[in-house]
Short mmCIF file of C-alpha atoms in Angstrom, two decimals:
data_model
loop_
_atom_site.label_atom_id
_atom_site.label_comp_id
_atom_site.label_asym_id
_atom_site.label_seq_id
_atom_site.Cartn_x
_atom_site.Cartn_y
_atom_site.Cartn_z
CA MET A 241 120.82 121.23 116.35
CA SER A 242 122.78 118.02 116.06
CA SER A 243 120.84 116.40 118.97
CA LEU A 244 117.58 117.43 117.19
CA ILE A 245 118.81 115.53 114.15
CA LYS A 246 120.08 112.71 116.17
CA SER A 247 116.75 112.34 117.89
CA GLY A 248 114.93 112.53 114.64
CA LEU A 249 116.94 109.66 113.20
CA ILE A 250 116.26 107.50 116.30
CA VAL A 251 112.56 108.03 116.03
CA SER A 252 112.87 107.55 112.24
CA LEU A 253 114.03 104.02 112.67
CA PHE A 254 111.12 103.01 114.96
CA VAL A 255 108.56 104.93 112.79
CA LEU A 256 110.01 103.27 109.71
CA ALA A 257 109.61 99.82 111.35
CA GLY A 258 106.15 100.69 112.17
CA ARG A 259 105.34 101.94 108.76
CA LEU A 260 106.97 99.05 107.00
CA THR A 261 104.84 96.62 109.10
CA GLY A 262 101.75 98.72 108.47
CA PHE A 263 102.50 98.14 104.80
CA GLY A 264 103.00 94.50 105.54
CA ARG A 265 99.46 94.61 107.28
CA GLU A 266 98.01 96.41 104.20
CA TRP A 267 99.61 94.08 101.69
CA LEU A 268 98.47 90.93 103.57
CA LEU A 269 95.04 92.22 103.57
CA ALA A 270 95.21 93.03 99.90
CA PHE A 271 96.78 89.62 99.07
CA ARG A 272 94.03 87.77 100.97
CA GLY A 273 91.03 89.95 99.70
CA GLY A 274 92.16 92.46 97.17
CA ALA A 275 89.75 95.29 97.09
CA SER A 276 86.10 94.35 97.84
CA GLU A 277 83.42 94.81 100.39
CA HIS A 278 84.96 92.57 102.86
CA THR A 279 88.15 94.38 102.97
CA ASP A 280 86.34 97.63 103.12
CA ILE A 281 84.71 96.49 106.39
CA ALA A 282 88.04 95.05 107.61
CA ILE A 283 89.66 98.53 107.06
CA VAL A 284 86.84 100.36 109.04
CA LEU A 285 87.36 98.00 111.90
CA LEU A 286 91.20 98.24 111.75
CA THR A 287 91.30 102.15 111.77
CA PHE A 288 88.33 102.74 114.10
CA PRO A 289 89.96 102.74 117.70
CA ASP A 290 92.97 105.06 116.62
CA LEU A 291 90.37 107.14 114.79
CA VAL A 292 88.21 107.90 117.53
CA VAL A 293 91.13 108.43 120.09
CA ASN A 294 92.86 110.79 117.73
CA LEU A 295 89.54 112.37 116.87
CA LEU A 296 88.85 113.25 120.43
CA LEU A 297 92.37 113.32 122.17
CA GLY A 298 95.23 112.46 119.80
CA GLY A 299 97.05 115.38 118.59
CA GLY A 300 95.40 117.96 120.75
CA LEU A 301 96.30 115.80 123.80
CA THR A 302 99.91 115.71 122.86
CA ALA A 303 100.15 119.21 121.94
CA ALA A 304 98.45 120.35 125.37
CA LEU A 305 100.34 117.86 127.80
CA VAL A 306 103.74 117.85 126.52
CA PRO A 307 104.30 121.59 127.18
CA ALA A 308 102.50 121.17 130.42
CA TYR A 309 104.76 118.11 131.45
CA LYS A 310 107.88 120.15 130.56
CA ARG A 311 106.63 123.13 132.60
CA LEU A 312 105.53 121.15 135.73
CA GLY A 313 108.96 119.22 135.87
CA PRO A 314 109.65 115.83 137.68
CA GLY A 315 106.84 114.93 140.16
CA GLY A 316 104.48 117.45 138.75
CA ASP A 317 104.36 115.77 135.35
CA THR A 318 103.57 112.45 136.86
CA ALA A 319 100.75 113.96 138.95
CA LEU A 320 99.33 115.29 135.98
CA LEU A 321 99.54 112.03 134.19
CA MET A 322 97.53 110.37 136.93
CA GLN A 323 94.93 112.94 136.83
CA ALA A 324 94.71 112.93 133.14
CA CYS A 325 94.39 108.97 133.14
CA ARG A 326 91.61 108.92 135.48
CA ILE A 327 89.60 111.28 133.41
CA ILE A 328 90.44 109.62 129.91
CA GLY A 329 90.01 106.30 131.32
CA GLY A 330 86.40 106.83 132.68
CA VAL A 331 85.37 108.99 129.65
CA PHE A 332 86.52 106.21 127.17
CA VAL A 333 85.05 103.35 129.02
CA LEU A 334 81.60 105.09 128.66
CA LEU A 335 82.18 105.95 125.15
CA ALA A 336 82.96 102.31 124.16
CA LEU A 337 79.90 101.02 125.73
CA SER A 338 77.78 103.75 123.88
CA VAL A 339 79.38 103.00 120.57
CA ALA A 340 78.96 99.12 121.11
CA ILE A 341 75.12 99.79 121.76
CA LEU A 342 75.07 102.09 118.72
CA ALA A 343 77.17 99.75 116.48
CA LEU A 344 75.07 99.73 113.22
CA PRO A 345 74.37 103.45 113.12
CA THR A 346 78.15 104.03 113.60
CA LEU A 347 79.04 101.56 110.85
CA SER A 348 76.48 103.45 108.56
CA LEU A 349 78.38 106.70 109.37
CA LEU A 350 81.83 105.36 108.76
CA ALA A 351 81.04 103.69 105.60
CA PRO A 352 77.50 104.68 104.13
CA GLY A 353 78.30 102.71 100.97
CA LEU A 354 78.44 99.32 102.67
CA SER A 355 75.55 96.93 102.19
CA GLU A 356 73.14 96.26 104.95
CA SER A 357 73.81 92.62 104.79
CA THR A 358 77.59 93.37 105.34
CA ARG A 359 76.93 95.58 108.28
CA ASP A 360 74.62 93.12 109.95
CA SER A 361 77.23 90.25 109.42
CA PHE A 362 80.18 92.00 111.00
CA VAL A 363 78.52 94.14 113.66
CA TRP A 364 79.64 91.94 116.37
CA HIS A 365 83.33 92.19 115.06
CA PHE A 366 82.94 95.79 115.36
CA ARG A 367 81.64 95.74 119.08
CA LEU A 368 84.64 93.61 119.71
CA VAL A 369 86.98 96.40 118.51
CA THR A 370 85.26 99.10 120.68
CA LEU A 371 86.81 97.36 123.70
CA SER A 372 90.19 98.74 122.69
CA LEU A 373 89.10 102.35 122.94
CA PRO A 374 90.24 103.10 126.69
CA MET A 375 93.48 101.31 126.00
CA ALA A 376 94.36 103.46 122.95
CA ALA A 377 93.33 106.41 124.69
CA LEU A 378 95.50 105.92 127.82
CA SER A 379 98.38 105.17 125.50
CA GLY A 380 98.14 108.75 124.21
CA ALA A 381 98.61 110.31 127.80
CA VAL A 382 101.61 107.98 128.39
CA VAL A 383 103.45 108.80 125.17
CA ALA A 384 103.11 112.42 125.69
CA LEU A 385 105.01 112.12 129.09
CA LEU A 386 107.54 109.85 127.36
CA ASN A 387 107.96 112.45 124.56
CA SER A 388 108.42 115.21 127.20
CA ARG A 389 111.12 113.41 128.77
CA GLU A 390 112.69 112.84 125.21
CA ARG A 391 112.16 109.18 125.23
CA PHE A 392 110.70 109.19 121.90
CA ALA A 393 111.51 105.69 120.87
CA LEU A 394 108.86 104.05 123.19
CA GLY A 395 106.20 106.20 121.66
CA ALA A 396 107.30 105.63 118.16
CA ALA A 397 107.25 101.77 118.64
CA GLY A 398 103.78 101.76 119.51
CA THR A 399 102.68 101.55 115.82
CA LEU A 400 105.14 98.63 115.36
CA ILE A 401 103.65 96.67 118.33
CA PHE A 402 100.06 97.18 117.17
CA ASN A 403 100.92 96.12 113.38
CA LEU A 404 102.80 93.13 114.32
CA SER A 405 99.72 91.85 116.45
CA VAL A 406 97.39 92.29 113.45
CA ILE A 407 99.76 90.74 111.24
CA ALA A 408 100.24 87.83 113.51
CA SER A 409 96.35 87.38 113.92
CA LEU A 410 96.13 87.46 110.05
CA LEU A 411 98.50 84.74 109.64
CA VAL A 412 97.01 82.52 112.20
CA LEU A 413 93.41 82.56 111.05
CA PRO A 414 92.42 81.39 107.64
CA ALA A 415 91.71 83.79 104.78
CA THR A 416 87.88 83.05 105.23
CA GLU A 417 88.14 84.80 108.67
CA THR A 418 89.88 87.83 107.76
CA VAL A 419 87.43 90.25 109.37
CA THR A 420 87.73 88.22 112.62
CA ALA A 421 91.46 88.35 112.56
CA ILE A 422 91.47 92.03 112.16
CA ALA A 423 89.24 92.61 115.20
CA ALA A 424 91.19 90.02 117.29
CA GLY A 425 94.47 91.82 116.28
CA ALA A 426 93.30 95.30 116.74
CA LEU A 427 92.21 94.40 120.49
CA ILE A 428 95.42 92.49 121.43
CA GLY A 429 97.47 95.08 119.71
CA ALA A 430 96.00 98.07 121.64
CA GLY A 431 96.62 96.02 125.10
CA LEU A 432 100.25 95.14 124.18
CA ARG A 433 101.14 98.74 123.19
CA LEU A 434 99.69 100.28 126.37
CA ALA A 435 101.68 97.62 128.51
CA THR A 436 104.82 98.29 126.69
CA GLN A 437 104.78 102.07 126.94
CA THR A 438 103.67 101.93 130.60
CA TRP A 439 106.56 99.59 131.23
CA GLY A 440 108.76 102.17 129.53
CA LEU A 441 107.94 104.71 132.12
CA ARG A 442 109.97 103.02 135.05
CA PRO A 443 113.34 104.53 134.37
CA VAL A 444 112.10 108.25 134.48
CA TRP A 445 109.24 107.76 136.78
CA THR A 446 109.09 110.18 139.64
CA PRO A 447 106.65 109.95 142.50
CA PRO A 448 103.75 112.33 141.90
CA ILE A 449 103.80 115.62 144.07
CA GLY A 450 100.63 116.04 145.68
CA ARG A 451 99.12 118.65 143.60
CA HIS A 452 95.36 119.10 142.66
CA GLY A 453 93.66 120.88 139.91
CA LEU A 454 96.56 120.56 137.47
CA ILE A 455 93.91 120.24 134.58
CA ASP A 456 93.16 124.10 134.57
CA ARG A 457 91.39 126.38 132.26
CA THR A 458 94.64 127.11 130.42
CA LEU A 459 95.46 123.58 129.85
CA VAL A 460 92.00 122.82 128.69
CA ALA A 461 92.13 125.89 126.33
CA GLN A 462 95.26 124.79 124.71
CA PHE A 463 93.88 121.36 124.45
CA LEU A 464 90.72 122.59 122.69
CA GLY A 465 92.66 125.01 120.37
CA SER A 466 95.05 122.39 119.18
CA PHE A 467 92.23 119.81 119.30
CA SER A 468 90.19 121.73 116.69
CA PHE A 469 93.00 121.80 114.17
CA LEU A 470 94.45 118.30 114.67
CA THR A 471 91.10 116.74 114.80
CA VAL A 472 90.71 117.75 111.01
CA LEU A 473 94.06 116.23 110.25
CA VAL A 474 92.73 112.96 111.86
CA ILE A 475 89.22 113.21 110.39
CA LEU A 476 90.04 114.06 106.80
CA PRO A 477 91.23 110.64 105.85
CA PRO A 478 88.16 108.59 107.22
CA LEU A 479 85.86 111.52 105.98
CA ALA A 480 87.30 110.82 102.44
CA ARG A 481 87.04 107.07 102.92
CA ALA A 482 83.38 107.48 103.78
CA PHE A 483 82.80 109.33 100.59
CA SER A 484 84.77 106.80 98.62
CA SER A 485 82.48 104.06 99.84
CA LEU A 486 79.70 105.56 97.92
CA ASP A 487 81.50 104.43 94.73
CA ASP A 488 81.86 100.76 93.69
CA ALA A 489 82.53 98.04 96.19
CA GLY A 490 86.40 97.93 97.16
CA SER A 491 86.66 101.81 96.55
CA LEU A 492 87.19 102.48 100.16
CA SER A 493 89.95 99.83 100.22
CA LEU A 494 91.63 101.41 97.09
CA PHE A 495 91.62 104.87 98.61
CA ASN A 496 93.03 103.44 102.00
CA TYR A 497 95.75 101.71 100.23
CA ALA A 498 96.82 104.90 98.25
CA TYR A 499 96.59 106.81 101.43
CA LYS A 500 98.90 104.28 103.16
CA LEU A 501 101.39 104.49 100.38
CA VAL A 502 101.55 108.35 100.73
CA GLU A 503 101.38 108.02 104.51
CA LEU A 504 104.80 105.95 104.66
CA PRO A 505 107.21 108.61 103.99
CA MET A 506 104.99 111.14 105.46
CA GLY A 507 105.20 109.50 108.86
CA VAL A 508 108.88 108.26 108.66
CA VAL A 509 110.64 111.72 107.68
CA ILE A 510 108.08 114.26 108.52
CA GLY A 511 106.54 112.76 111.53
CA SER A 512 110.00 112.08 113.09
CA ILE A 513 110.83 115.80 112.79
CA VAL A 514 107.57 116.98 114.08
CA THR A 515 107.83 114.46 117.03
CA VAL A 516 111.12 115.73 117.98
CA LEU A 517 110.45 119.41 117.41
CA LEU A 518 107.46 119.88 119.55
CA PRO A 519 109.25 119.20 123.09
CA ARG A 520 112.06 121.63 121.79
CA LEU A 521 109.77 124.44 120.75
CA ALA A 522 107.64 123.87 124.17
CA ALA A 523 110.89 124.30 126.20
CA ASP A 524 112.03 127.34 124.21
CA LEU A 525 109.12 129.53 123.36
CA PRO A 526 107.29 129.87 126.71
CA GLN A 527 110.57 130.56 128.50
CA GLY A 528 111.57 133.34 126.39
CA SER A 529 114.10 131.68 124.15
CA ALA A 530 112.43 132.89 121.10
CA ALA A 531 115.58 132.89 119.01
CA ALA A 532 116.38 129.13 119.67
CA GLY A 533 112.63 128.33 119.00
CA HIS A 534 112.58 130.18 115.76
CA ALA A 535 115.77 128.70 114.72
CA SER A 536 114.40 125.24 115.40
CA LEU A 537 111.22 126.08 113.41
CA ALA A 538 113.17 127.34 110.58
CA THR A 539 115.43 124.37 110.32
CA SER A 540 112.41 121.98 110.75
CA LEU A 541 110.50 124.00 107.88
CA ARG A 542 113.63 123.75 105.49
CA PHE A 543 114.34 120.02 105.89
CA THR A 544 110.63 119.23 105.58
CA LEU A 545 110.20 121.19 102.48
CA LEU A 546 113.25 119.65 100.93
CA PHE A 547 112.72 116.08 101.83
CA SER A 548 109.01 116.15 100.90
CA LEU A 549 109.88 117.40 97.46
CA VAL A 550 112.59 114.71 97.06
CA ILE A 551 109.96 112.18 97.86
CA ALA A 552 107.00 113.60 96.12
CA ILE A 553 108.41 114.43 92.53
CA PRO A 554 109.59 110.87 91.64
CA SER A 555 106.60 109.41 93.36
CA ILE A 556 103.93 111.46 91.42
CA PHE A 557 105.58 110.54 87.98
CA PHE A 558 106.20 106.93 88.90
CA ALA A 559 103.43 106.00 91.12
CA ASP A 560 102.56 102.83 89.20
CA VAL A 561 106.08 101.42 89.91
CA LEU A 562 105.44 102.09 93.60
CA VAL A 563 102.02 100.30 93.49
CA HIS A 564 103.35 97.23 91.79
CA ILE A 565 106.33 97.12 94.35
CA ALA A 566 104.25 97.91 97.46
CA PHE A 567 101.41 95.61 96.49
CA PHE A 568 103.03 92.74 94.47
CA SER A 569 100.91 89.63 94.40
CA ALA A 570 97.95 91.61 95.57
CA ASN A 571 94.54 90.22 94.48
CA PHE A 572 93.62 93.26 92.24
CA ARG A 573 92.26 93.41 88.87
CA ALA A 574 94.05 95.41 86.27
CA ASP A 575 91.84 98.37 86.33
CA GLN A 576 92.20 98.35 90.33
CA PHE A 577 95.91 98.55 89.73
CA ASP A 578 95.46 101.52 87.58
CA THR A 579 92.92 103.29 89.81
CA LEU A 580 95.36 102.77 92.94
CA ALA A 581 98.39 104.19 90.85
CA ALA A 582 96.38 107.33 89.88
CA LEU A 583 95.22 107.80 93.56
CA ALA A 584 98.78 107.58 94.75
CA SER A 585 100.00 110.01 92.22
CA ILE A 586 97.52 112.61 93.27
CA GLY A 587 98.20 111.94 96.93
CA PHE A 588 101.87 112.54 96.57
CA ILE A 589 101.05 116.10 94.90
CA ALA A 590 99.85 116.90 98.39
CA LEU A 591 102.60 115.53 100.43
CA PRO A 592 104.82 118.78 100.65
CA PHE A 593 101.63 120.67 101.88
CA GLN A 594 100.78 117.97 104.57
CA ALA A 595 104.34 118.05 105.64
CA MET A 596 104.59 121.73 106.00
CA LEU A 597 101.27 121.91 107.78
CA ASN A 598 102.33 119.37 110.59
CA VAL A 599 105.43 121.65 111.25
CA TYR A 600 103.29 124.73 111.36
CA ALA A 601 100.79 123.07 113.71
CA SER A 602 103.30 121.89 116.18
CA ALA A 603 105.03 125.56 116.32
CA PHE A 604 101.53 127.11 117.08
CA ALA A 605 100.66 124.50 119.47
CA ALA A 606 103.82 124.79 121.47
CA SER A 607 103.58 128.79 121.47
CA GLY A 608 99.96 128.47 122.79
CA HIS A 609 98.72 130.48 119.90
CA THR A 610 96.01 128.15 118.59
CA ARG A 611 93.41 130.64 117.03
CA PRO A 612 95.00 130.43 113.57
CA LEU A 613 94.60 126.53 113.77
CA VAL A 614 90.96 126.65 114.54
CA VAL A 615 90.28 129.02 111.48
CA THR A 616 92.50 126.75 109.25
CA ALA A 617 90.70 123.67 110.63
CA ILE A 618 87.28 125.01 109.55
CA VAL A 619 88.51 125.85 106.19
CA MET A 620 89.91 122.42 105.40
CA LEU A 621 87.10 120.57 106.94
CA PHE A 622 84.51 122.65 104.75
CA SER A 623 86.54 122.18 101.45
CA VAL A 624 86.50 118.53 101.84
CA ALA A 625 82.88 118.32 102.70
CA VAL A 626 81.97 120.37 99.68
CA LEU A 627 84.32 119.15 97.19
CA ALA A 628 84.53 115.48 97.77
CA PRO A 629 80.95 114.54 96.86
CA ASN A 630 80.80 116.93 93.90
CA LEU A 631 84.30 115.74 92.32
CA LEU A 632 83.22 112.11 93.01
CA ALA A 633 80.14 112.66 91.05
CA GLN A 634 82.07 114.14 88.15
CA ILE A 635 85.44 112.21 88.00
CA GLY A 636 84.91 109.30 90.45
CA LEU A 637 87.29 108.00 93.05
CA ARG A 638 89.98 110.38 91.93
CA GLY A 639 87.93 113.34 92.79
CA VAL A 640 87.90 112.30 96.37
CA MET A 641 91.69 112.29 96.49
CA MET A 642 91.84 115.66 94.67
CA SER A 643 89.55 117.15 97.49
CA TYR A 644 91.85 115.69 100.00
CA GLY A 645 94.99 117.39 98.60
CA ILE A 646 93.05 120.77 97.94
CA ALA A 647 92.24 121.00 101.61
CA TYR A 648 95.92 120.70 102.51
CA LEU A 649 96.96 123.33 99.99
CA LEU A 650 94.50 125.74 101.51
CA GLY A 651 95.64 124.86 105.10
CA THR A 652 99.23 125.56 104.13
CA ILE A 653 98.63 128.85 102.42
CA LEU A 654 96.73 130.03 105.55
CA LEU A 655 99.27 128.86 108.09
CA THR A 656 102.12 130.22 106.33
CA TRP A 657 100.49 133.67 106.48
CA HIS A 658 99.90 133.37 110.15
CA THR A 659 103.63 132.11 110.58
CA ALA A 660 104.78 135.16 109.02
CA ARG A 661 102.57 137.32 111.29
CA HIS A 662 103.22 135.57 114.45
CA PHE A 663 106.85 134.19 114.26
CA GLY A 664 108.01 136.92 112.02
CA ARG A 665 109.01 136.85 108.27
CA ALA A 666 112.65 136.37 109.44
CA THR A 667 111.63 132.82 110.47
CA LEU A 668 110.43 132.03 106.88
CA ARG A 669 113.37 133.73 105.17
CA SER A 670 115.56 131.78 107.46
CA ALA A 671 113.85 128.58 106.42
CA LEU A 672 114.20 129.57 102.76
CA HIS A 673 117.90 130.44 103.03
CA HIS A 674 119.66 129.66 99.83
CA ALA A 675 116.28 128.50 98.44
CA PRO A 676 117.24 128.81 94.69
CA THR A 677 120.18 126.47 95.35
CA ASN A 678 118.74 124.10 97.93
CA ILE A 679 115.25 124.02 96.90
CA ALA A 680 114.40 125.48 93.53
CA LEU A 681 117.31 123.92 91.58
CA PRO A 682 116.81 120.35 92.90
CA ALA A 683 113.08 120.68 92.31
CA ALA A 684 113.44 121.83 88.68
CA ALA A 685 116.23 119.21 88.11
CA GLY A 686 114.03 116.48 89.37
CA LEU A 687 110.90 117.55 87.43
CA GLY A 688 112.91 117.51 84.12
CA VAL A 689 114.47 114.13 84.88
CA ALA A 690 111.08 112.69 85.99
CA CYS A 691 109.33 114.16 82.96
CA LEU A 692 111.75 112.48 80.77
CA GLY A 693 111.81 109.03 82.49
CA SER A 694 107.96 108.82 82.49
CA THR A 695 107.93 109.57 78.56
CA ILE A 696 110.63 107.18 77.45
CA GLY A 697 110.33 104.65 80.35
CA VAL A 698 107.97 101.66 79.63
CA ALA A 699 109.26 98.61 81.56
CA THR A 700 108.70 98.65 85.23
CA TRP A 701 112.50 98.08 85.97
CA SER A 702 113.36 100.99 83.64
CA ARG A 703 110.89 103.42 85.25
CA LEU A 704 112.15 102.28 88.57
CA LEU A 705 115.79 103.27 87.69
CA TRP A 706 114.47 106.73 86.44
CA ALA A 707 112.82 107.29 89.73
CA CYS A 708 116.00 106.47 91.63
CA LEU A 709 117.88 108.81 89.12
CA THR A 710 115.38 111.70 89.93
CA VAL A 711 116.12 111.20 93.63
CA ILE A 712 119.88 111.44 92.95
CA VAL A 713 119.71 114.39 90.73
CA MET A 714 117.56 116.16 93.44
CA LEU A 715 119.96 115.54 96.38
CA THR A 716 123.36 116.00 94.45
CA PRO A 717 123.16 119.95 94.19
CA VAL A 718 122.04 120.11 97.92
CA ILE A 719 124.88 118.05 99.03
CA LEU A 720 127.49 120.05 96.74
CA SER A 721 126.16 123.46 98.00
CA ASP A 722 125.78 122.58 101.87
CA GLN A 723 129.25 122.28 103.48
CA ARG A 724 127.94 120.96 106.81
CA LEU A 725 125.81 118.41 104.99
CA ARG A 726 128.87 117.40 102.75
CA THR A 727 131.22 117.18 105.63
CA ALA A 728 128.58 115.01 107.64
CA CYS A 729 128.30 112.75 104.52
CA MET A 730 132.14 112.38 104.16
CA LYS A 731 132.55 111.55 107.71
CA ARG A 732 129.76 108.95 107.55
CA ILE A 733 131.52 107.53 104.51
CA LYS A 734 135.00 107.35 106.21
CA GLY A 735 133.33 105.80 109.15
CA HIS A 736 132.01 102.92 107.13
CA GLY A 737 135.36 102.58 105.45
CA ARG A 738 136.92 101.63 108.67
#
């Protein structure tokens, strides 16, 4: 289990760097353009390549290929990679050409609230971005092989490479060419990401064993099962962004900024746990090591729930502080700052549900039991499609973020029930071991401190101190009650003292 935590920490460092540069990218965009129709189209261009790849492949590809790579072993896994790349490359080249031809209808689908003049002005920028689709798709297959060999760092570094390319492009070109900078940076970033990850395969590369037909019905069925669920996780943010574009100009940007603020801890802490968990479960569950697999799942659930609550509770009550820190000097109006803080607060309420859902999805994908994922996917997608436009009409942009959170709540409830049925209630009981001390008590203490601080704290620095105090109060009982965690902290302190 220590190696699981160690690998998670390594991934966390690279993911953290990627998320921080992602925030730098968002801050630079907000600093140059604030929240306007130009930033709306820039965000559509920036997110489109990874959206399409993750929509059609992303999570489903990783969930299907990582267990297959592990099962085939050296030589067989590289043969599967070559076969997968030939299919993926060909499909996405054709897809890129099709999207380029249908650029205007595609833009209308992604952001229906954009004016016709804005879509016409930047349609060629959008066509330029479509060239990155094959490179982004091939990167997914390469990263799956790297993860199966437990070389997580190179895969996690992909976001960092992409973001640095976009930031460099934004810094080189003037503010009047922001959309051009986004298009160029996205294309260059996708190319550099693929080249770096492919180069990283050299130390673990084994000549492919001459096998044919490795992409069989079983692999395709597993991909489709995971694809159905993980596609929803990918499509929910752009679906919500599309609905938000129907509000005032700049609303799409505000929703995206709030989403990125919530995504930072989600990607760093929870994403790292899930990235490391999947290969372990893939190795244990199919080979009959159910006890080891269930232990990994229970540990991941416990840590995920705890850390997501530690992050969510202070963030809900002090979202305004986070917004002013994360987007300092941004070109926002006062009312836009208030709206962004409200959106972020609502988003953080859903953070624990998002976190648990990602862990559940990895466990079911690794076990090959994907039917519950399909049902959950349909429920989540339907809830957003129904709730978002209705809540938008009633309470504005906040309603879109509320529908997003409700979808994750429903998904978590469904998959918790399926987890108890498939993996056994003992796994959930193990995850909630000492829950009153390690989860309920810290959460109650944190809520009390956060409520008090949000009531009496007025100045930004005062509210920041209260947010920090909330985190300390929540972690203290956990450290004091967990002997292993306390011993690890003491060793770390002694190590730094030397």
